[in-house]
Each structure stands twice: as C-alpha cells, then as structure tokens.
Amino acid sequence: MRTAGGRRSGPAGLLIVGVPLLLALLGPLLAGEPGPRSASFTLGGGHWLGTDFVGRDVGRQILLGGQSVVLVALAATVLAYAVAVPLGLAAALTHRTWLEELLMRPLDVLLAVPSLLLILLVAAVFSPGAAGLALLVALVNIPDAARIVRAAASEAAARPAVEALRMQGETWWRTAIGYVGRSALRTFAADAGVRLTGVLYLVATAAFLGVGVEPDAADWAVMVDRNRTGLFVQPWAVVVPALLIVALSMGGNLVVDAVLGGERRRSVAAAPDARHAPDTCPAPDARHASDASDVPDASDVLDVTDMPDLSDVTDVADVKEGRR
C-alpha cells in the first residue's frame, strides 16, 4: 500500500509543483504590456481573474509575481545548504572537541533567536532587496540545517570504513563527500523538502510584511497582503496567489517523497532475499542415504583394543608430580 502511494505521489507532485514553476519561469514572457486600469476589486471587463486593490489585472500580476518568490526561496535553500553541509560534515568528522565546539556553539546562539524576528531586526537597520532577503533567510536556516547534517553524518563517520579511508591517505573532501555525505544523502534530501516549505513560509511572510519587496510589487505574497481587504468582494486576487504558494510547497514535498521512496524500493530489491538464497549444501543422494549397509559400523570406526592404556597416563602423571 505504501509503495503504491509512493508511485502515485511522484506524478501528482510533479503536476502540482509544475504549475507554479511554469508560471514563475514563463510568466514574465507571457504577461505582455500592462493595460488600462479599471475599478478596484471588480470582475469581468476583460480581466479573467478580476482586478486588484489598485485596478490592475490580477492575471497579469500572477504571471509576474511568481519569479521573485520561487527564485528567492530556491536561492535561500541552496545557500543554506552550501554553508551547512561543510560545517556539519566537519563537526561530524573531527576528533577535536574544541573544533566541534567552535563550529556548533555559535550556531546554537543563532538558533535561539526566532527566524522572523531576526529578519525584521536586520530589515529595520538595512533595506534588503530580493538578494538581501535570500541571504537573510539562508542565514536563519543555516544553524538548523547544520545540526541535522551533523547528526545524520555522525553515524557514518563512526564506521570503520572512514578510518580505513584515512589510513589509505584519502583526502578529507573525498571521505566527507564521497562516503559520509553519500551515506546520509537520503536524510539530506528529506530535510531539503521540508526546509523548502519553511523557506517559502519565511519568504512569503517577509514579503507580506514588506521586507525585501516594494509595497506594490508584483509578488504572490504581496498580492495576498494587499488584496485581503477585498477578499469577500473579489476573492481571486487573494485565493489564486495563495494556492500557488501552497502548491509550490506541497508539490515539492511530494516529489522528494517519491524520489526517496524509489531509492528505498531499489535498495530493497537489490538486497538478496534469504528465503530465495541458493542452497550451497548439496542434498544427499537418496540411494546412498537409504542404503543402511553403507553406513560404517561403530566398532570399525572406534576399536576399543587400540585405545591407549590409561594406567600409562597415570604413571606419567605420577612421575611429573614426583618431580615437582
């Protein structure tokens, strides 16, 4: 049942995540020139999804608004792992306690600060754009990602194979990435799918609060914020961008689950089944097994008359005891 569900989640996840990704990548090419503005929160009049809070066409804003959300979320996730993976692997492979403490304790301090609060504090001092927002979101995700990488790599780093690679003179990168990192790759992939959801939440929330984007920017999160006052008058201006953000998050997790499930099925199929393992011991021939005359007699195998006299052994023991 679980295998069938994993097989179905792959195409479903691709279909769900493909819609917002295509809109984000191809939307600016299909948006065209802006038309004349109409009344706020109206339906019809050539606008197939109505108008927004300032009379702009919602369909065109959706085509333009996905690129910032998708690119910032993906960039933040990649940047977070680009820093967290080397830190986590270094902490898991090192034999020096002071180095592990030096790498992980500052991250614990950063982890204690709420992510959104840290973004708002930095945004109050500086005015980050899209690139600055990606850096901030990556920064607040590094501590948690590094701890997960370290925990997943610690088990593989304690194996005798790692010590054997060190004795053979393999480089640190080959040991860390080629063996330890590959052993924990499934955990990294599962965490990446969940982390992308958290990153999307932070990016959308920050944009909702006006961090990293302009107040009237063509952004799905900004559209949800600015058009919520007309939710019951013209709901498409809020519902459609919100559903696209949800589809991007849910579809990404379904795709990751399908990939991990496929790897699990391949690993199980590659493992030999003990029940179908070939019998290495040949079965005895039935003719010889049933022929009782071929069975040697116990008296032939063990001749009691050939047994050594135990009295000689006793005499030797007495001699040795007397010598002592």
Short mmCIF file of C-alpha atoms in Angstrom, two decimals:
data_model
loop_
_atom_site.label_atom_id
_atom_site.label_comp_id
_atom_site.label_asym_id
_atom_site.label_seq_id
_atom_site.Cartn_x
_atom_site.Cartn_y
_atom_site.Cartn_z
CA MET A 1 0.00 0.00 0.00
CA ARG A 2 2.81 2.36 0.84
CA THR A 3 4.67 1.53 -2.35
CA ALA A 4 1.62 2.22 -4.49
CA GLY A 5 1.13 5.54 -2.72
CA GLY A 6 4.76 6.45 -3.32
CA ARG A 7 4.39 5.67 -7.03
CA ARG A 8 1.30 7.85 -7.30
CA SER A 9 2.84 10.77 -5.38
CA GLY A 10 5.59 11.28 -7.98
CA PRO A 11 3.44 12.29 -10.98
CA ALA A 12 0.99 14.10 -8.70
CA GLY A 13 3.82 16.09 -7.12
CA LEU A 14 5.29 16.99 -10.49
CA LEU A 15 1.90 18.12 -11.72
CA ILE A 16 1.24 20.21 -8.61
CA VAL A 17 4.67 21.84 -8.42
CA GLY A 18 4.89 22.24 -12.19
CA VAL A 19 2.09 24.81 -12.33
CA PRO A 20 3.71 27.46 -10.09
CA LEU A 21 7.16 26.73 -11.52
CA LEU A 22 5.99 27.23 -15.10
CA LEU A 23 4.18 30.41 -14.12
CA ALA A 24 7.30 31.68 -12.37
CA LEU A 25 9.62 30.86 -15.27
CA LEU A 26 7.42 31.63 -18.27
CA GLY A 27 5.02 34.13 -16.71
CA PRO A 28 7.07 37.28 -17.41
CA LEU A 29 7.33 36.26 -21.06
CA LEU A 30 3.56 35.81 -21.34
CA ALA A 31 2.46 38.83 -19.31
CA GLY A 32 2.59 41.34 -22.14
CA GLU A 33 2.15 45.07 -21.76
CA PRO A 34 0.02 46.47 -18.95
CA GLY A 35 -3.45 47.52 -19.98
CA PRO A 36 -5.53 50.38 -18.68
CA ARG A 37 -6.53 50.17 -15.05
CA SER A 38 -10.12 49.60 -14.00
CA ALA A 39 -12.02 49.99 -10.75
CA SER A 40 -10.62 48.19 -7.73
CA PHE A 41 -11.85 44.69 -6.91
CA THR A 42 -14.08 44.17 -9.93
CA LEU A 43 -14.81 41.09 -12.01
CA GLY A 44 -15.19 40.98 -15.77
CA GLY A 45 -14.38 43.81 -18.12
CA GLY A 46 -11.70 41.78 -19.93
CA HIS A 47 -10.00 40.71 -16.70
CA TRP A 48 -10.50 36.95 -16.39
CA LEU A 49 -9.37 36.99 -12.73
CA GLY A 50 -10.66 40.47 -11.95
CA THR A 51 -8.69 43.45 -10.72
CA ASP A 52 -6.64 44.06 -7.58
CA PHE A 53 -6.73 46.83 -4.97
CA VAL A 54 -5.48 49.48 -7.45
CA GLY A 55 -7.36 48.24 -10.52
CA ARG A 56 -4.57 46.20 -12.12
CA ASP A 57 -5.30 42.94 -13.91
CA VAL A 58 -4.86 40.06 -11.43
CA GLY A 59 -3.96 37.57 -14.15
CA ARG A 60 -1.03 39.68 -15.30
CA GLN A 61 0.12 40.23 -11.71
CA ILE A 62 0.11 36.48 -11.13
CA LEU A 63 2.22 35.91 -14.25
CA LEU A 64 4.73 38.46 -12.98
CA GLY A 65 4.63 37.65 -9.27
CA GLY A 66 5.95 34.10 -9.10
CA GLN A 67 9.51 34.70 -10.19
CA SER A 68 10.56 36.59 -7.07
CA VAL A 69 9.02 34.06 -4.66
CA VAL A 70 10.44 30.98 -6.38
CA LEU A 71 13.91 32.36 -7.05
CA VAL A 72 14.34 33.79 -3.56
CA ALA A 73 13.15 30.55 -1.89
CA LEU A 74 15.35 28.31 -4.03
CA ALA A 75 18.37 30.59 -3.66
CA ALA A 76 17.94 30.74 0.12
CA THR A 77 17.67 26.94 0.38
CA VAL A 78 20.76 26.36 -1.78
CA LEU A 79 22.79 28.98 0.12
CA ALA A 80 21.78 27.50 3.48
CA TYR A 81 22.95 24.03 2.48
CA ALA A 82 26.10 25.36 0.81
CA VAL A 83 27.21 26.56 4.25
CA ALA A 84 25.52 23.96 6.48
CA VAL A 85 26.84 20.84 4.73
CA PRO A 86 30.59 21.64 5.12
CA LEU A 87 30.05 22.80 8.71
CA GLY A 88 28.03 19.72 9.68
CA LEU A 89 30.43 17.29 8.00
CA ALA A 90 33.45 18.98 9.60
CA ALA A 91 31.83 18.75 13.05
CA ALA A 92 30.93 15.08 12.50
CA LEU A 93 34.36 14.01 11.19
CA THR A 94 36.65 15.91 13.52
CA HIS A 95 38.29 14.23 16.52
CA ARG A 96 38.99 17.56 18.18
CA THR A 97 36.36 18.58 20.70
CA TRP A 98 37.40 22.22 20.67
CA LEU A 99 36.92 22.42 16.90
CA GLU A 100 33.46 20.88 17.13
CA GLU A 101 32.51 23.34 19.88
CA LEU A 102 33.90 26.23 17.83
CA LEU A 103 31.80 25.23 14.83
CA MET A 104 28.50 24.42 16.54
CA ARG A 105 28.15 26.69 19.58
CA PRO A 106 27.83 29.98 17.60
CA LEU A 107 25.13 28.30 15.52
CA ASP A 108 23.27 27.37 18.71
CA VAL A 109 23.23 31.04 19.74
CA LEU A 110 21.84 32.00 16.33
CA LEU A 111 19.30 29.20 16.57
CA ALA A 112 17.91 30.63 19.81
CA VAL A 113 16.74 33.80 18.02
CA PRO A 114 13.36 33.46 16.23
CA SER A 115 13.88 33.49 12.48
CA LEU A 116 11.26 36.07 11.58
CA LEU A 117 12.35 38.35 14.43
CA LEU A 118 15.95 38.29 13.20
CA ILE A 119 14.84 39.13 9.65
CA LEU A 120 12.75 42.05 10.89
CA LEU A 121 15.59 43.35 13.07
CA VAL A 122 18.04 43.33 10.19
CA ALA A 123 15.45 44.84 7.85
CA ALA A 124 14.89 47.66 10.33
CA VAL A 125 18.56 48.66 10.01
CA PHE A 126 19.12 47.86 6.34
CA SER A 127 16.70 47.79 3.44
CA PRO A 128 17.32 44.44 1.72
CA GLY A 129 16.19 43.73 -1.79
CA ALA A 130 15.44 40.31 -3.21
CA ALA A 131 19.10 39.23 -2.92
CA GLY A 132 19.31 40.55 0.65
CA LEU A 133 16.12 38.70 1.60
CA ALA A 134 17.57 35.45 0.20
CA LEU A 135 20.73 35.95 2.27
CA LEU A 136 18.74 36.65 5.44
CA VAL A 137 16.51 33.62 5.00
CA ALA A 138 19.55 31.45 4.30
CA LEU A 139 21.29 32.80 7.39
CA VAL A 140 18.46 31.88 9.75
CA ASN A 141 18.26 28.37 8.23
CA ILE A 142 21.97 27.54 8.49
CA PRO A 143 22.01 26.56 12.22
CA ASP A 144 19.16 24.09 12.00
CA ALA A 145 20.41 22.60 8.72
CA ALA A 146 23.97 22.24 10.08
CA ARG A 147 22.73 20.38 13.16
CA ILE A 148 20.73 17.96 11.01
CA VAL A 149 23.71 17.38 8.70
CA ARG A 150 25.97 16.74 11.67
CA ALA A 151 23.51 14.32 13.29
CA ALA A 152 22.98 12.40 10.05
CA ALA A 153 26.71 12.22 9.28
CA SER A 154 27.86 11.22 12.78
CA GLU A 155 26.71 7.62 12.39
CA ALA A 156 28.52 7.17 9.07
CA ALA A 157 31.60 8.99 10.37
CA ALA A 158 31.94 6.45 13.21
CA ARG A 159 32.18 3.46 10.86
CA PRO A 160 35.47 1.59 10.42
CA ALA A 161 35.41 2.41 6.72
CA VAL A 162 36.11 6.07 7.48
CA GLU A 163 39.19 5.15 9.50
CA ALA A 164 40.29 2.87 6.68
CA LEU A 165 39.96 5.73 4.19
CA ARG A 166 42.08 7.92 6.46
CA MET A 167 44.78 5.25 6.72
CA GLN A 168 44.82 4.95 2.93
CA GLY A 169 45.55 8.66 2.68
CA GLU A 170 42.26 9.75 1.11
CA THR A 171 41.56 13.46 1.13
CA TRP A 172 39.11 14.99 3.57
CA TRP A 173 36.72 16.00 0.80
CA ARG A 174 36.68 12.52 -0.68
CA THR A 175 35.97 10.96 2.70
CA ALA A 176 33.39 13.55 3.74
CA ILE A 177 31.54 13.96 0.45
CA GLY A 178 32.23 10.65 -1.26
CA TYR A 179 31.43 8.36 1.66
CA VAL A 180 29.89 10.13 4.67
CA GLY A 181 27.82 12.58 2.65
CA ARG A 182 26.60 9.90 0.29
CA SER A 183 25.61 7.68 3.21
CA ALA A 184 23.44 10.46 4.67
CA LEU A 185 22.09 11.68 1.33
CA ARG A 186 18.57 10.37 1.96
CA THR A 187 18.34 12.36 5.20
CA PHE A 188 19.64 15.48 3.45
CA ALA A 189 17.06 15.14 0.68
CA ALA A 190 14.19 14.62 3.10
CA ASP A 191 15.25 17.66 5.11
CA ALA A 192 15.62 19.74 1.95
CA GLY A 193 11.99 19.10 1.02
CA VAL A 194 10.77 20.12 4.46
CA ARG A 195 13.15 23.07 4.61
CA LEU A 196 11.92 24.41 1.28
CA THR A 197 8.47 24.64 2.83
CA GLY A 198 9.85 26.63 5.77
CA VAL A 199 11.83 28.88 3.45
CA LEU A 200 8.73 29.57 1.37
CA TYR A 201 6.89 30.45 4.56
CA LEU A 202 9.62 32.89 5.63
CA VAL A 203 9.93 34.48 2.19
CA ALA A 204 6.17 34.87 1.84
CA THR A 205 5.83 36.21 5.40
CA ALA A 206 8.67 38.68 4.93
CA ALA A 207 7.17 39.85 1.65
CA PHE A 208 3.78 40.01 3.35
CA LEU A 209 5.35 42.39 5.91
CA GLY A 210 7.06 44.42 3.21
CA VAL A 211 10.62 43.15 3.74
CA GLY A 212 12.67 42.82 0.55
CA VAL A 213 9.91 43.91 -1.84
CA GLU A 214 8.14 47.09 -2.76
CA PRO A 215 4.65 47.69 -1.30
CA ASP A 216 3.00 47.42 -4.72
CA ALA A 217 5.38 44.85 -6.25
CA ALA A 218 4.10 42.03 -8.44
CA ASP A 219 4.67 39.30 -5.87
CA TRP A 220 2.33 36.49 -4.83
CA ALA A 221 2.84 37.12 -1.12
CA VAL A 222 2.39 40.87 -1.57
CA MET A 223 -0.79 40.21 -3.52
CA VAL A 224 -2.20 38.21 -0.61
CA ASP A 225 -1.40 41.06 1.77
CA ARG A 226 -2.57 43.98 -0.32
CA ASN A 227 -5.75 42.38 -1.63
CA ARG A 228 -7.02 40.80 1.60
CA THR A 229 -9.27 43.79 2.26
CA GLY A 230 -11.35 42.82 -0.78
CA LEU A 231 -11.39 39.09 -0.10
CA PHE A 232 -15.18 38.86 0.04
CA VAL A 233 -15.67 41.23 -2.91
CA GLN A 234 -13.07 39.86 -5.36
CA PRO A 235 -11.58 36.67 -3.83
CA TRP A 236 -9.45 35.62 -6.84
CA ALA A 237 -6.87 38.29 -6.09
CA VAL A 238 -6.13 36.51 -2.78
CA VAL A 239 -7.07 32.89 -3.38
CA VAL A 240 -5.10 32.28 -6.58
CA PRO A 241 -1.67 33.52 -5.36
CA ALA A 242 -2.17 31.80 -2.01
CA LEU A 243 -2.98 28.50 -3.74
CA LEU A 244 0.11 28.83 -5.94
CA ILE A 245 2.34 29.23 -2.88
CA VAL A 246 0.70 26.19 -1.26
CA ALA A 247 1.08 24.16 -4.46
CA LEU A 248 4.77 25.03 -4.69
CA SER A 249 5.37 23.82 -1.15
CA MET A 250 3.17 20.70 -1.25
CA GLY A 251 4.29 19.61 -4.72
CA GLY A 252 7.95 19.92 -3.76
CA ASN A 253 7.45 17.66 -0.75
CA LEU A 254 5.57 15.08 -2.83
CA VAL A 255 8.38 14.97 -5.38
CA VAL A 256 11.02 14.50 -2.68
CA ASP A 257 8.96 11.73 -1.05
CA ALA A 258 8.58 9.97 -4.39
CA VAL A 259 12.33 10.14 -5.07
CA LEU A 260 13.18 8.79 -1.62
CA GLY A 261 10.57 6.06 -1.97
CA GLY A 262 12.03 5.00 -5.33
CA GLU A 263 15.52 4.76 -3.86
CA ARG A 264 14.16 2.71 -0.95
CA ARG A 265 12.46 0.26 -3.32
CA ARG A 266 15.62 -0.11 -5.39
CA SER A 267 17.73 -0.79 -2.31
CA VAL A 268 15.25 -3.40 -1.08
CA ALA A 269 15.14 -5.06 -4.50
CA ALA A 270 18.93 -5.16 -4.69
CA ALA A 271 19.26 -6.85 -1.29
CA PRO A 272 19.28 -10.66 -1.57
CA ASP A 273 16.27 -12.42 -0.11
CA ALA A 274 17.33 -15.02 2.38
CA ARG A 275 14.32 -17.16 1.57
CA HIS A 276 15.32 -17.43 -2.09
CA ALA A 277 19.05 -17.80 -1.49
CA PRO A 278 20.51 -20.87 -3.23
CA ASP A 279 21.31 -23.83 -1.08
CA THR A 280 25.07 -24.25 -1.10
CA CYS A 281 24.98 -27.66 0.57
CA PRO A 282 24.07 -30.38 -1.96
CA ALA A 283 21.32 -32.70 -0.93
CA PRO A 284 22.47 -36.21 -0.17
CA ASP A 285 21.80 -38.88 -2.70
CA ALA A 286 18.67 -40.77 -1.74
CA ARG A 287 20.14 -44.09 -2.83
CA HIS A 288 23.10 -43.77 -0.51
CA ALA A 289 21.00 -42.35 2.28
CA SER A 290 18.63 -45.29 2.18
CA ASP A 291 21.30 -47.95 1.96
CA ALA A 292 21.98 -48.95 5.52
CA SER A 293 24.77 -51.33 4.51
CA ASP A 294 26.98 -48.41 3.52
CA VAL A 295 26.88 -46.98 7.00
CA PRO A 296 30.11 -47.95 8.77
CA ASP A 297 29.89 -49.97 11.93
CA ALA A 298 30.80 -48.19 15.13
CA SER A 299 33.24 -50.96 16.06
CA ASP A 300 35.14 -50.39 12.81
CA VAL A 301 35.45 -46.71 13.40
CA LEU A 302 36.47 -46.92 17.03
CA ASP A 303 38.48 -50.01 18.01
CA VAL A 304 38.46 -50.29 21.75
CA THR A 305 41.51 -52.52 21.71
CA ASP A 306 43.53 -49.77 20.09
CA MET A 307 42.80 -47.39 22.93
CA PRO A 308 45.87 -46.46 24.98
CA ASP A 309 46.19 -47.87 28.45
CA LEU A 310 45.12 -45.23 30.92
CA SER A 311 47.45 -46.67 33.52
CA ASP A 312 50.42 -45.43 31.46
CA VAL A 313 48.98 -41.97 31.53
CA THR A 314 48.52 -42.26 35.27
CA ASP A 315 52.14 -43.32 35.69
CA VAL A 316 53.38 -40.35 33.67
CA ALA A 317 51.27 -38.04 35.78
CA ASP A 318 52.72 -39.58 38.95
CA VAL A 319 56.27 -39.09 37.66
CA LYS A 320 55.63 -35.46 36.85
CA GLU A 321 54.04 -34.94 40.20
CA GLY A 322 57.06 -36.53 41.96
CA ARG A 323 59.46 -34.33 40.05
CA ARG A 324 57.57 -31.31 41.25
#
